[in-house]
PDB file of C-alpha atoms and ligand atoms in Angstrom:
ATOM      1  CA  MET A   8     136.948-243.870  71.161  1.00 66.00           C
ATOM      2  CA  ARG A   9     135.022-242.045  68.254  1.00 73.00           C
ATOM      3  CA  LYS A  10     134.371-239.285  70.624  1.00 76.00           C
ATOM      4  CA  TRP A  11     138.228-238.420  70.724  1.00 76.00           C
ATOM      5  CA  ILE A  12     138.759-238.009  66.986  1.00 76.00           C
ATOM      6  CA  LEU A  13     136.210-235.878  66.755  1.00 76.00           C
ATOM      7  CA  PHE A  14     137.132-233.787  69.935  1.00 72.00           C
ATOM      8  CA  PHE A  15     140.673-233.791  68.541  1.00 72.00           C
ATOM      9  CA  LEU A  16     138.804-232.774  64.546  1.00 72.00           C
ATOM     10  CA  ILE A  17     136.970-229.923  66.517  1.00 70.00           C
ATOM     11  CA  LEU A  18     140.453-228.443  67.791  1.00 69.00           C
ATOM     12  CA  VAL A  19     142.526-228.937  64.581  1.00 66.00           C
ATOM     13  CA  PHE A  20     139.453-226.878  63.186  1.00 68.00           C
ATOM     14  CA  ALA A  21     138.834-224.120  65.610  1.00 67.00           C
ATOM     15  CA  ASP A  22     143.375-223.537  64.944  1.00 68.00           C
ATOM     16  CA  VAL A  23     142.892-223.069  61.549  1.00 62.00           C
ATOM     17  CA  PHE A  24     139.857-220.421  61.828  1.00 60.00           C
ATOM     18  CA  ALA A  25     142.356-218.902  64.735  1.00 61.00           C
ATOM     19  CA  ILE A  26     144.493-218.867  62.603  1.00 57.00           C
ATOM     20  CA  SER A  27     143.106-217.922  58.875  1.00 62.00           C
ATOM     21  CA  SER A  28     141.371-214.665  61.311  1.00 59.00           C
ATOM     22  CA  LEU A  29     144.099-213.523  62.413  1.00 55.00           C
ATOM     23  CA  LYS A  30     146.606-213.846  59.739  1.00 62.00           C
ATOM     24  CA  GLU A  31     143.704-211.451  58.244  1.00 61.00           C
ATOM     25  CA  HIS A  32     143.870-209.033  60.616  1.00 63.00           C
ATOM     26  CA  VAL A  33     147.342-208.885  60.011  1.00 61.00           C
ATOM     27  CA  SER A  34     146.906-208.185  56.566  1.00 80.00           C
ATOM     28  CA  LEU A  35     144.140-205.712  57.270  1.00 90.00           C
ATOM     29  CA  ASP A  36     146.690-203.650  59.459  1.00 91.00           C
ATOM     30  CA  ILE A  37     149.944-204.078  56.483  1.00 91.00           C
ATOM     31  CA  LEU A  38     146.242-201.692  54.022  1.00 93.00           C
ATOM     32  CA  ARG A  39     145.864-199.686  56.584  1.00 93.00           C
ATOM     33  CA  GLU A  40     149.728-199.175  56.966  1.00 92.00           C
ATOM     34  CA  ALA A  41     149.556-198.703  52.917  1.00 91.00           C
ATOM     35  CA  GLY A  42     146.702-195.464  53.893  1.00 90.00           C
ATOM     36  CA  ILE A  43     144.092-197.503  52.323  1.00 93.00           C
ATOM     37  CA  PRO A  44     141.040-196.672  53.883  1.00 91.00           C
ATOM     38  CA  VAL A  45     139.906-199.922  55.547  1.00 93.00           C
ATOM     39  CA  GLU A  46     136.726-199.175  57.062  1.00 90.00           C
ATOM     40  CA  GLU A  47     135.701-197.789  54.603  1.00 86.00           C
ATOM     41  CA  MET A  48     135.981-199.922  52.151  1.00 90.00           C
ATOM     42  CA  GLU A  49     134.362-202.658  54.430  1.00 89.00           C
ATOM     43  CA  ASN A  50     131.512-200.099  54.071  1.00 85.00           C
ATOM     44  CA  ALA A  51     130.940-199.972  50.873  1.00 79.00           C
ATOM     45  CA  GLY A  52     130.756-203.798  51.015  1.00 86.00           C
ATOM     46  CA  MET A  53     134.693-204.692  49.937  1.00 89.00           C
ATOM     47  CA  SER A  54     136.010-208.701  51.239  1.00 91.00           C
ATOM     48  CA  PRO A  55     140.027-208.181  52.018  1.00 90.00           C
ATOM     49  CA  ARG A  56     140.744-210.491  49.905  1.00 90.00           C
ATOM     50  CA  GLU A  57     139.069-207.984  46.870  1.00 91.00           C
ATOM     51  CA  MET A  58     140.961-204.592  49.335  1.00 93.00           C
ATOM     52  CA  ARG A  59     144.077-206.671  48.365  1.00 93.00           C
ATOM     53  CA  LEU A  60     144.166-206.312  45.215  1.00 94.00           C
ATOM     54  CA  TYR A  61     145.258-201.980  45.882  1.00 95.00           C
ATOM     55  CA  LEU A  62     147.725-202.946  47.490  1.00 94.00           C
ATOM     56  CA  PRO A  63     150.145-202.756  45.433  1.00 93.00           C
ATOM     57  CA  PHE A  64     149.969-199.597  43.516  1.00 96.00           C
ATOM     58  CA  TRP A  65     147.723-197.842  46.384  1.00 96.00           C
ATOM     59  CA  GLN A  66     151.119-195.803  46.802  1.00 95.00           C
ATOM     60  CA  ASP A  67     151.420-194.961  43.032  1.00 97.00           C
ATOM     61  CA  MET A  68     147.705-192.530  43.623  1.00 97.00           C
ATOM     62  CA  GLU A  69     148.868-188.713  44.016  1.00 98.00           C
ATOM     63  CA  TYR A  70     146.116-186.630  42.389  1.00 98.00           C
ATOM     64  CA  PHE A  71     142.693-186.417  42.164  1.00 98.00           C
ATOM     65  CA  PRO A  72     142.007-186.718  38.542  1.00 98.00           C
ATOM     66  CA  LEU A  73     140.248-183.472  37.579  1.00 98.00           C
ATOM     67  CA  ALA A  74     142.332-180.271  38.607  1.00 96.00           C
ATOM     68  CA  VAL A  75     140.428-177.156  40.447  1.00 93.00           C
ATOM     69  CA  ARG A  76     141.648-173.344  39.997  1.00 84.00           C
ATOM     70  CA  PRO A  77     142.467-172.043  43.082  1.00 83.00           C
ATOM     71  CA  GLN A  78     139.421-169.267  43.108  1.00 80.00           C
ATOM     72  CA  GLU A  79     136.884-172.250  42.868  1.00 81.00           C
ATOM     73  CA  ARG A  80     135.255-171.472  46.043  1.00 77.00           C
ATOM     74  CA  GLU A  81     133.423-174.846  46.463  1.00 85.00           C
ATOM     75  CA  ASP A  82     134.062-178.319  45.784  1.00 89.00           C
ATOM     76  CA  PRO A  83     133.028-178.936  42.217  1.00 94.00           C
ATOM     77  CA  PHE A  84     132.499-182.618  41.454  1.00 97.00           C
ATOM     78  CA  SER A  85     130.691-184.774  42.028  1.00 97.00           C
ATOM     79  CA  PHE A  86     130.294-189.213  41.981  1.00 97.00           C
ATOM     80  CA  THR A  87     128.173-191.771  43.289  1.00 95.00           C
ATOM     81  CA  ASP A  88     129.465-195.592  43.379  1.00 93.00           C
ATOM     82  CA  THR A  89     127.567-196.667  40.213  1.00 92.00           C
ATOM     83  CA  TRP A  90     129.974-199.895  39.772  1.00 92.00           C
ATOM     84  CA  MET A  91     128.959-202.940  38.221  1.00 91.00           C
ATOM     85  CA  GLU A  92     124.950-201.243  37.559  1.00 91.00           C
ATOM     86  CA  GLU A  93     123.529-202.032  33.628  1.00 90.00           C
ATOM     87  CA  ARG A  94     124.239-199.844  31.308  1.00 88.00           C
ATOM     88  CA  ASN A  95     122.895-200.525  27.673  1.00 81.00           C
ATOM     89  CA  TYR A  96     124.840-198.750  25.093  1.00 80.00           C
ATOM     90  CA  GLY A  97     126.630-201.482  22.830  1.00 74.00           C
ATOM     91  CA  GLY A  98     124.544-204.054  24.453  1.00 80.00           C
ATOM     92  CA  LYS A  99     123.686-204.449  27.828  1.00 84.00           C
ATOM     93  CA  ARG A 100     126.704-204.631  29.984  1.00 89.00           C
ATOM     94  CA  LYS A 101     128.217-203.759  33.899  1.00 93.00           C
ATOM     95  CA  HIS A 102     129.507-200.311  33.980  1.00 94.00           C
ATOM     96  CA  GLU A 103     133.253-201.158  34.825  1.00 95.00           C
ATOM     97  CA  GLY A 104     133.854-197.714  36.625  1.00 96.00           C
ATOM     98  CA  CYS A 105     132.893-194.457  38.525  1.00 97.00           C
ATOM     99  CA  ASP A 106     131.827-190.926  36.546  1.00 98.00           C
ATOM    100  CA  ILE A 107     132.748-187.978  37.896  1.00 98.00           C
ATOM    101  CA  PHE A 108     130.956-184.509  36.687  1.00 98.00           C
ATOM    102  CA  GLY A 109     131.122-180.947  36.944  1.00 96.00           C
ATOM    103  CA  LYS A 110     129.186-178.160  38.363  1.00 95.00           C
ATOM    104  CA  ALA A 111     129.405-176.544  35.284  1.00 92.00           C
ATOM    105  CA  MET A 112     128.471-179.250  32.387  1.00 93.00           C
ATOM    106  CA  LEU A 113     130.063-179.040  29.743  1.00 95.00           C
ATOM    107  CA  SER A 114     132.627-180.366  27.365  1.00 97.00           C
ATOM    108  CA  GLY A 115     136.135-179.154  27.078  1.00 97.00           C
ATOM    109  CA  TYR A 116     136.404-177.163  30.390  1.00 94.00           C
ATOM    110  CA  TYR A 117     137.750-179.188  33.522  1.00 95.00           C
ATOM    111  CA  PRO A 118     141.683-180.685  33.172  1.00 96.00           C
ATOM    112  CA  VAL A 119     141.785-184.218  33.490  1.00 98.00           C
ATOM    113  CA  ILE A 120     145.463-184.457  35.015  1.00 98.00           C
ATOM    114  CA  SER A 121     147.419-187.711  35.751  1.00 98.00           C
ATOM    115  CA  ILE A 122     146.703-189.301  39.273  1.00 98.00           C
ATOM    116  CA  THR A 123     149.695-191.383  39.105  1.00 98.00           C
ATOM    117  CA  ASP A 124     153.783-191.797  36.674  1.00 98.00           C
ATOM    118  CA  GLY A 125     153.139-193.977  34.592  1.00 98.00           C
ATOM    119  CA  THR A 126     153.193-195.134  30.832  1.00 98.00           C
ATOM    120  CA  VAL A 127     151.479-194.362  28.255  1.00 98.00           C
ATOM    121  CA  GLU A 128     149.955-197.810  27.329  1.00 97.00           C
ATOM    122  CA  LYS A 129     146.911-196.771  25.285  1.00 97.00           C
ATOM    123  CA  VAL A 130     145.500-193.729  23.635  1.00 98.00           C
ATOM    124  CA  GLY A 131     142.986-192.539  21.264  1.00 98.00           C
ATOM    125  CA  TRP A 132     139.640-193.366  19.913  1.00 98.00           C
ATOM    126  CA  LEU A 133     137.155-195.993  21.639  1.00 97.00           C
ATOM    127  CA  PRO A 134     133.365-196.084  20.310  1.00 96.00           C
ATOM    128  CA  LEU A 135     132.801-196.515  23.356  1.00 95.00           C
ATOM    129  CA  GLY A 136     135.285-194.816  25.363  1.00 97.00           C
ATOM    130  CA  GLY A 137     135.408-191.767  23.099  1.00 98.00           C
ATOM    131  CA  TRP A 138     139.111-190.230  23.272  1.00 98.00           C
ATOM    132  CA  ARG A 139     140.947-192.305  26.389  1.00 98.00           C
ATOM    133  CA  ILE A 140     143.700-192.068  27.836  1.00 98.00           C
ATOM    134  CA  GLY A 141     144.984-195.285  29.522  1.00 98.00           C
ATOM    135  CA  ILE A 142     148.106-194.796  31.765  1.00 98.00           C
ATOM    136  CA  ARG A 143     149.995-197.658  33.702  1.00 97.00           C
ATOM    137  CA  SER A 144     151.572-196.916  36.889  1.00 98.00           C
ATOM    138  CA  PRO A 145     155.032-198.046  37.980  1.00 97.00           C
ATOM    139  CA  LYS A 146     153.331-200.500  40.601  1.00 96.00           C
ATOM    140  CA  GLY A 147     151.071-202.188  37.911  1.00 94.00           C
ATOM    141  CA  GLY A 148     147.755-200.086  38.123  1.00 97.00           C
ATOM    142  CA  TYR A 149     146.000-199.047  34.756  1.00 97.00           C
ATOM    143  CA  PHE A 150     144.492-195.860  35.349  1.00 98.00           C
ATOM    144  CA  TYR A 151     141.877-195.278  32.275  1.00 98.00           C
ATOM    145  CA  TYR A 152     140.341-191.402  31.621  1.00 98.00           C
ATOM    146  CA  ALA A 153     137.502-192.146  29.122  1.00 98.00           C
ATOM    147  CA  HIS A 154     135.066-189.742  27.250  1.00 98.00           C
ATOM    148  CA  LEU A 155     137.564-186.661  26.952  1.00 98.00           C
ATOM    149  CA  SER A 156     136.487-183.798  24.567  1.00 98.00           C
ATOM    150  CA  GLY A 157     140.305-183.289  23.317  1.00 98.00           C
ATOM    151  CA  TYR A 158     144.320-184.036  24.774  1.00 98.00           C
ATOM    152  CA  GLY A 159     146.851-181.839  26.618  1.00 97.00           C
ATOM    153  CA  ARG A 160     149.174-182.263  24.439  1.00 97.00           C
ATOM    154  CA  GLU A 161     149.762-185.061  21.775  1.00 98.00           C
ATOM    155  CA  PHE A 162     150.479-188.505  23.893  1.00 98.00           C
ATOM    156  CA  LEU A 163     152.448-191.561  22.044  1.00 98.00           C
ATOM    157  CA  GLU A 164     152.004-194.819  23.489  1.00 98.00           C
ATOM    158  CA  GLY A 165     155.147-195.746  25.480  1.00 98.00           C
ATOM    159  CA  GLU A 166     155.916-192.354  26.749  1.00 98.00           C
ATOM    160  CA  ALA A 167     156.080-191.610  30.323  1.00 98.00           C
ATOM    161  CA  VAL A 168     153.953-188.934  31.959  1.00 98.00           C
ATOM    162  CA  LYS A 169     153.539-187.689  35.168  1.00 98.00           C
ATOM    163  CA  ALA A 170     151.601-187.749  38.196  1.00 98.00           C
ATOM    164  CA  GLY A 171     149.772-184.256  37.688  1.00 97.00           C
ATOM    165  CA  GLU A 172     150.232-183.832  34.433  1.00 97.00           C
ATOM    166  CA  LEU A 173     147.532-182.724  31.657  1.00 97.00           C
ATOM    167  CA  LEU A 174     146.618-185.130  29.778  1.00 98.00           C
ATOM    168  CA  GLY A 175     142.503-183.290  28.904  1.00 98.00           C
ATOM    169  CA  PHE A 176     139.744-182.435  29.533  1.00 98.00           C
ATOM    170  CA  LEU A 177     136.869-183.855  30.518  1.00 98.00           C
ATOM    171  CA  GLY A 178     134.194-183.749  27.689  1.00 98.00           C
ATOM    172  CA  ASP A 179     131.660-185.783  26.426  1.00 98.00           C
ATOM    173  CA  SER A 180     133.074-187.669  23.285  1.00 98.00           C
ATOM    174  CA  GLY A 181     132.108-191.000  22.543  1.00 97.00           C
ATOM    175  CA  TYR A 182     129.085-193.837  21.925  1.00 96.00           C
ATOM    176  CA  GLY A 183     129.486-193.950  18.247  1.00 96.00           C
ATOM    177  CA  GLU A 184     131.977-193.954  15.825  1.00 97.00           C
ATOM    178  CA  GLU A 185     135.265-191.936  15.071  1.00 98.00           C
ATOM    179  CA  GLY A 186     134.240-187.749  16.400  1.00 97.00           C
ATOM    180  CA  THR A 187     131.211-188.400  18.059  1.00 97.00           C
ATOM    181  CA  CYS A 188     130.067-186.234  20.781  1.00 97.00           C
ATOM    182  CA  GLY A 189     126.977-185.268  23.101  1.00 97.00           C
ATOM    183  CA  LYS A 190     125.309-188.576  23.611  1.00 97.00           C
ATOM    184  CA  PHE A 191     125.686-187.962  27.124  1.00 96.00           C
ATOM    185  CA  ALA A 192     126.240-185.790  29.383  1.00 97.00           C
ATOM    186  CA  PRO A 193     129.651-184.560  29.820  1.00 98.00           C
ATOM    187  CA  HIS A 194     131.560-186.621  32.697  1.00 98.00           C
ATOM    188  CA  LEU A 195     134.762-188.415  33.151  1.00 98.00           C
ATOM    189  CA  HIS A 196     134.624-191.319  33.457  1.00 98.00           C
ATOM    190  CA  MET A 197     137.860-193.718  35.086  1.00 98.00           C
ATOM    191  CA  GLY A 198     138.243-197.143  34.918  1.00 98.00           C
ATOM    192  CA  LEU A 199     140.994-199.060  36.796  1.00 98.00           C
ATOM    193  CA  TYR A 200     142.724-202.231  36.061  1.00 97.00           C
ATOM    194  CA  THR A 201     145.087-203.604  38.284  1.00 95.00           C
ATOM    195  CA  ARG A 202     146.917-206.992  37.072  1.00 89.00           C
ATOM    196  CA  TYR A 203     145.906-210.819  38.498  1.00 89.00           C
ATOM    197  CA  GLY A 204     146.471-213.719  37.494  1.00 87.00           C
ATOM    198  CA  GLN A 205     146.692-214.258  34.457  1.00 89.00           C
ATOM    199  CA  ASP A 206     144.189-211.538  33.547  1.00 89.00           C
ATOM    200  CA  GLU A 207     146.179-208.291  32.752  1.00 82.00           C
ATOM    201  CA  GLU A 208     143.013-206.349  32.724  1.00 89.00           C
ATOM    202  CA  TYR A 209     140.919-207.326  36.296  1.00 94.00           C
ATOM    203  CA  ALA A 210     138.839-204.283  36.856  1.00 95.00           C
ATOM    204  CA  LEU A 211     138.374-203.032  40.120  1.00 95.00           C
ATOM    205  CA  ASN A 212     135.897-200.228  41.580  1.00 94.00           C
ATOM    206  CA  PRO A 213     138.061-197.121  41.758  1.00 96.00           C
ATOM    207  CA  TYR A 214     135.011-195.638  43.909  1.00 94.00           C
ATOM    208  CA  PRO A 215     136.838-195.471  47.189  1.00 92.00           C
ATOM    209  CA  VAL A 216     140.062-194.660  44.921  1.00 95.00           C
ATOM    210  CA  LEU A 217     138.362-190.814  44.025  1.00 96.00           C
ATOM    211  CA  VAL A 218     136.930-191.257  48.051  1.00 93.00           C
ATOM    212  CA  TYR A 219     140.608-191.426  49.300  1.00 93.00           C
ATOM    213  CA  LEU A 220     142.155-188.851  46.364  1.00 96.00           C
ATOM    214  CA  LYS A 221     139.792-186.010  46.665  1.00 94.00           C
ATOM    215  CA  ASP A 222     141.800-184.573  49.796  1.00 92.00           C
ATOM    216  CA  HIS A 223     144.556-184.573  46.474  1.00 95.00           C
ATOM    217  CA  THR A 224     143.250-182.675  45.012  1.00 94.00           C
ATOM    218  CA  LYS A 225     145.673-180.529  42.606  1.00 95.00           C
ATOM    219  CA  GLU A 226     145.365-176.730  42.441  1.00 91.00           C
ATOM    220  CA  ILE A 227     146.340-175.732  39.204  1.00 87.00           C
ATOM    221  CA  SER A 228     145.565-171.703  36.954  1.00 80.00           C
ATOM    222  CA  TYR A 229     143.870-172.048  33.987  1.00 68.00           C
TER     223      TYR A 229
HETATM  224 ZN1   ZN B 310     131.013-194.372  32.932  1.00 82.76          ZN
END
């Protein structure tokens, strides 16, 4: 009798396992259809559960956050995956974003544009982020652009912005009181957050998003 119970239990477990792995496959197909680079994300060590967090706002994204000039011969921007690396300013903390550097190490030179349509949720100075702007996309992604040298125009909280609109310029503001500059090499810090359960600002790694957006770089004359 005991044997049969054991056999039955094994069957149940096998079934649950098969169904959940099937579910996993189906949902990965949904991610692929939405344009999410599943293989790259897998290679970067991301689980399907993590990948799914990008799904709601994936199609809101239109442009790489830095624009190039038409005459630019080679890609001037570089970034690497530094997600959760140690940072020291403002106490020990983890790097919650991705930093993009321009070839010319200049502040106020490269235009930062909005990745998505959206609404300005936060704008102005932060001791850590310097001149920053945070934009909530229509499907709930929160895109945080920090260390700007200045803004493209005056932005007000609650105001609408368009994908590709000039937000400001890549800079080196931050790490101090309002107006502090030059404490580090100029770069754009990109943060990416989503609503997850009760958490309005659940941090996601922007790196795979930026790799994907690299093929969607906007050309503008400036
Ligand atoms: Zn950063």
